[in-house]
XYZ file of C-alpha atoms in Angstrom:
338
model
C -14.391 8.655 5.869
C -14.926 11.978 4.754
C -15.410 12.410 1.015
C -16.023 8.587 0.602
C -17.405 8.923 -2.857
C -14.654 10.399 -4.638
C -12.153 9.118 -6.335
C -9.605 8.401 -3.607
C -12.438 7.841 -0.896
C -14.361 5.026 -3.154
C -11.111 2.833 -3.308
C -10.115 3.773 0.201
C -13.314 2.596 1.919
C -12.521 -0.875 0.486
C -9.086 -1.119 1.430
C -10.237 -0.552 5.147
C -13.184 -2.495 4.865
C -11.119 -5.381 3.687
C -8.743 -4.665 6.565
C -11.252 -5.018 9.458
C -12.487 -1.546 9.815
C -16.255 -0.850 10.485
C -16.480 2.102 7.957
C -19.011 4.981 7.687
C -18.716 6.147 4.324
C -19.822 9.779 4.539
C -20.438 12.099 1.592
C -22.534 14.711 0.495
C -25.244 12.569 -1.295
C -24.616 9.370 0.716
C -23.676 7.332 -2.096
C -22.878 3.515 -2.046
C -20.321 2.052 -4.570
C -20.804 -0.715 -6.098
C -17.555 -2.229 -4.744
C -18.471 -1.941 -0.988
C -19.047 -4.803 1.013
C -22.554 -4.452 2.889
C -21.019 -3.966 5.984
C -20.040 -0.578 4.960
C -22.522 2.061 6.435
C -23.374 5.250 4.534
C -24.118 8.615 5.581
C -24.936 12.137 3.966
C -22.684 14.991 5.299
C -22.321 18.324 4.135
C -18.613 19.096 4.961
C -19.230 22.636 5.780
C -21.678 21.833 8.702
C -19.645 21.185 11.655
C -22.340 20.055 13.801
C -23.330 17.596 11.998
C -19.896 16.118 11.578
C -19.437 16.228 15.366
C -22.696 14.242 15.516
C -21.510 11.839 13.157
C -18.282 11.315 15.293
C -20.573 10.819 18.185
C -19.291 9.490 21.483
C -15.773 8.750 19.421
C -14.249 6.943 16.721
C -10.912 5.482 16.515
C -10.031 6.788 13.240
C -11.097 9.545 10.643
C -9.985 9.823 6.830
C -10.820 13.168 5.663
C -10.329 13.370 1.563
C -11.864 16.714 1.273
C -10.191 19.160 3.626
C -9.639 22.266 1.521
C -10.360 25.072 3.969
C -8.845 25.529 7.466
C -12.367 25.610 8.858
C -12.178 22.044 7.855
C -9.028 21.248 9.858
C -10.466 23.207 12.824
C -13.576 21.099 13.076
C -11.087 18.317 13.395
C -9.520 20.048 15.821
C -12.325 20.712 17.757
C -13.556 17.048 17.674
C -9.463 15.685 19.057
C -10.351 14.373 22.026
C -13.072 12.011 20.372
C -10.895 10.935 17.249
C -8.171 8.032 18.274
C -6.097 9.142 14.838
C -6.465 10.667 11.228
C -5.279 10.650 8.016
C -5.954 13.882 5.876
C -5.215 14.189 2.413
C -3.070 17.043 1.232
C -1.328 17.713 -2.177
C 2.274 18.024 -3.342
C 1.062 21.143 -4.532
C 2.312 22.496 -1.195
C 6.282 22.293 -2.081
C 8.105 25.273 -2.615
C 11.615 25.077 -3.948
C 14.671 27.099 -2.346
C 13.318 30.136 -4.206
C 10.081 30.187 -2.823
C 9.084 29.176 -6.819
C 5.895 26.928 -6.482
C 2.702 26.239 -8.189
C 1.663 29.633 -7.828
C 4.386 31.584 -9.477
C 4.250 28.903 -12.480
C 2.829 31.492 -14.738
C 5.826 33.907 -14.000
C 8.901 33.960 -16.241
C 11.040 30.990 -14.890
C 8.358 30.526 -12.684
C 8.023 26.543 -12.478
C 9.776 25.621 -9.379
C 13.316 23.684 -9.416
C 12.657 20.982 -7.078
C 14.857 18.693 -5.904
C 14.709 15.216 -7.282
C 13.039 13.407 -5.966
C 10.942 15.870 -3.452
C 11.513 14.853 -0.051
C 8.695 15.406 2.702
C 11.407 18.127 4.365
C 11.181 20.349 1.259
C 9.925 24.277 1.965
C 6.243 24.580 1.479
C 4.164 27.565 0.801
C 3.499 29.944 3.951
C -0.098 29.351 5.193
C -2.232 31.776 3.998
C -5.690 32.363 1.669
C -4.490 31.041 -1.581
C -5.783 27.225 -2.100
C -2.256 25.833 -1.563
C -1.520 28.313 1.466
C -4.833 27.209 3.228
C -3.805 23.233 2.862
C -0.447 24.199 4.292
C -2.553 25.845 7.342
C -4.826 22.765 7.795
C -1.608 20.557 7.932
C -0.270 22.460 10.470
C -2.951 22.718 12.736
C -3.371 19.002 13.079
C 0.035 17.997 13.064
C 0.597 20.637 15.976
C -1.861 18.381 18.073
C 0.782 15.636 18.565
C -0.314 12.977 20.472
C -3.459 14.253 21.036
C -4.647 13.072 17.691
C -2.068 11.566 15.307
C -2.484 12.636 11.994
C -0.956 11.345 9.062
C -0.622 14.057 6.180
C -0.852 12.483 2.727
C 0.533 14.664 -0.357
C -0.078 13.090 -3.395
C 0.691 14.346 -6.846
C -1.051 13.993 -9.860
C -3.966 11.347 -9.047
C -5.642 9.426 -11.290
C -8.356 6.662 -11.307
C -11.755 6.333 -12.156
C -14.190 9.561 -10.721
C -11.498 11.939 -11.161
C -12.659 15.317 -11.236
C -9.761 16.606 -13.345
C -8.140 13.499 -15.095
C -5.333 14.760 -17.076
C -5.514 11.326 -19.539
C -8.274 13.396 -20.721
C -5.830 15.055 -22.701
C -4.977 11.993 -25.002
C -8.408 10.235 -24.518
C -10.494 12.689 -25.730
C -7.807 13.354 -28.874
C -8.103 9.740 -29.567
C -11.999 10.026 -29.524
C -11.949 12.940 -31.612
C -9.951 11.840 -34.328
C -6.898 13.596 -33.615
C -4.027 11.792 -35.148
C -0.856 14.470 -34.969
C -0.375 16.325 -31.710
C 2.068 18.607 -30.226
C 4.312 18.068 -27.178
C 6.364 20.950 -25.415
C 9.452 20.117 -24.017
C 10.259 17.219 -26.290
C 7.364 15.272 -24.545
C 9.971 14.416 -21.953
C 8.226 16.282 -18.980
C 7.332 14.050 -16.039
C 4.631 15.056 -13.399
C 4.678 12.232 -11.053
C 1.301 10.226 -11.152
C -0.799 8.680 -8.159
C -3.448 6.103 -8.334
C -5.973 6.096 -6.318
C -5.282 2.635 -5.346
C -1.941 3.223 -4.055
C -3.190 6.428 -1.792
C -5.827 3.981 -0.505
C -2.964 1.360 0.361
C -0.863 4.483 2.099
C -4.418 5.395 3.913
C -4.917 1.223 5.052
C -1.161 1.528 6.438
C -1.658 4.651 8.352
C -4.641 3.829 9.811
C -2.496 0.839 11.514
C 0.015 2.635 12.270
C -1.360 5.652 13.606
C 1.363 8.880 14.059
C 2.068 12.582 13.519
C 3.767 12.808 10.118
C 3.781 13.944 6.364
C 4.139 11.470 3.710
C 3.932 11.572 0.032
C 1.801 9.386 -2.345
C 2.779 8.608 -5.858
C 3.288 5.627 -7.677
C 6.642 3.424 -8.200
C 6.966 4.712 -11.678
C 6.493 8.222 -13.529
C 6.391 7.897 -17.353
C 7.229 11.230 -19.169
C 4.051 12.767 -20.974
C 5.049 11.234 -24.274
C 5.133 7.759 -23.036
C 1.880 8.553 -21.369
C 0.511 9.469 -25.049
C 1.785 6.229 -26.331
C 0.580 3.968 -23.402
C -2.959 5.474 -24.176
C -2.814 5.107 -27.826
C -2.108 1.465 -27.363
C -4.810 0.904 -25.134
C -7.284 2.447 -27.302
C -6.015 0.900 -30.789
C -4.995 3.953 -32.660
C -1.644 5.466 -34.011
C -0.447 8.775 -33.866
C 1.968 10.940 -34.955
C 3.434 13.513 -32.124
C 5.465 16.495 -33.070
C 7.743 17.670 -30.476
C 9.266 20.785 -29.631
C 12.265 21.534 -27.995
C 11.001 24.212 -25.262
C 7.735 25.722 -23.767
C 4.584 25.333 -25.783
C 5.175 27.175 -29.161
C 1.990 28.946 -29.251
C -1.200 29.498 -27.430
C -2.858 26.309 -26.441
C -0.551 24.483 -28.388
C 1.529 21.605 -27.102
C 0.702 22.577 -23.497
C -0.644 19.313 -21.946
C -1.693 18.914 -18.199
C 1.761 17.264 -17.609
C 3.983 19.684 -19.616
C 6.477 21.198 -17.319
C 9.916 22.505 -18.309
C 11.471 20.553 -14.935
C 10.342 17.127 -13.589
C 7.998 16.938 -10.155
C 9.001 13.594 -8.724
C 8.179 12.476 -5.053
C 10.534 10.333 -2.840
C 8.358 7.482 -1.509
C 11.196 6.053 0.956
C 9.587 8.202 3.978
C 6.234 5.630 3.508
C 8.443 2.690 2.767
C 10.440 3.148 6.034
C 7.401 3.858 8.494
C 4.686 2.262 7.499
C 6.817 -0.653 5.561
C 4.958 0.960 2.107
C 4.482 -1.168 -1.191
C 2.789 -0.077 -4.056
C 0.168 -2.294 -5.217
C 0.081 -1.142 -8.438
C 2.161 0.944 -11.490
C 1.333 3.387 -13.700
C 0.999 1.011 -16.549
C -1.368 -1.459 -14.677
C -3.500 1.075 -13.243
C -4.098 2.781 -16.317
C -6.356 0.675 -18.387
C -9.394 1.227 -15.712
C -8.866 4.927 -15.840
C -8.864 5.152 -19.897
C -11.925 2.648 -20.311
C -13.802 5.157 -17.586
C -13.099 8.354 -19.377
C -14.229 6.758 -23.218
C -17.134 5.564 -21.456
C -17.945 8.913 -20.036
C -16.978 10.737 -22.859
C -19.813 8.878 -25.078
C -22.193 9.778 -22.809
C -21.573 13.106 -22.310
C -19.814 16.337 -23.717
C -16.833 16.733 -22.281
C -17.380 20.068 -20.461
C -20.713 18.950 -19.016
C -18.884 15.650 -17.847
C -15.886 17.523 -16.590
C -16.667 21.210 -15.566
C -13.819 20.891 -12.597
C -11.709 20.121 -15.498
C -12.596 23.457 -17.514
C -12.387 25.309 -14.435
C -8.659 24.272 -13.865
C -7.610 23.968 -17.201
C -9.569 25.712 -19.800
C -11.088 24.578 -22.959
C -7.741 25.350 -24.648
C -6.457 21.832 -23.802
C -8.778 21.014 -26.923
C -8.155 24.005 -29.181
C -7.444 22.213 -32.552
C -7.704 25.238 -34.747
C -4.951 26.942 -32.657
C -3.073 23.479 -33.289
C -3.337 23.086 -36.898
C -2.879 26.498 -37.767
C 0.643 26.420 -35.884
C 1.291 23.075 -37.498
C 0.642 24.792 -41.137
C 2.715 27.209 -40.320
C 5.495 25.103 -38.935
C 5.326 22.867 -42.069
């Protein structure tokens, strides 16, 4: 397991070990999760060091699970070891999808740039062309590994909005921090009806477990059985934290910079079709968003009590900017629209 100490890696190690696999959990720090059994081995691994990965694979392994294949060079590392790897499961992203007009995540900041995805999105939907951007690099990795076919059967997983403890960019932070800060009024664009399909780390771990037992060259989506709106997510988090809030709904896009623009707020839904996983793997989700959310909220609240959010979630700052919590801008807009 490459990237075992990450948010998806931790429960996936547990799931594979429980299924009888002898797991070596590799990560940069070689960390051990408290939930792993003593039989799980740990190893330090720099993902950029192909020689170290080759040494870890040794004479051969039945399975490699790669949670952190971000660059085509990472895919080529696995390609070069294909004769020593029985099968692989590699995590990609639903962000690779494009609509029939070539719109995708890379065009979302353009006028009418958010894609008109089919609802739900099947794995046969078009993707970005391979190239240099983050999503295009994922596509190159997918293509290189799937081209191996039976030489190294690879299941590519495309999850959507991943959540769970240890997430580096937790969308739920948007509501948890506001509640802890005492914000009792919030603004949501698109009438709070945006749907951005969540994917529990536990459901993704189950997908990996099933794919490991049934090797094949395939692409599968990864998401929860339920997909609440952003307004419903906010209400769930309020209930878990025991607070009451007022939501001001805006019929349309964010009304001002940094106002009403949550990490889920999109003009049209992104929902993933999970029928292929059910058909090919016999997949059944192990949890729902509603059932998995309490663990995430508790973890976020504890982390926010320990440190400033920008220190605790630097990747979140990089991905969304500090405008997520621009209370001054929000108060100014609320005052002007009163």
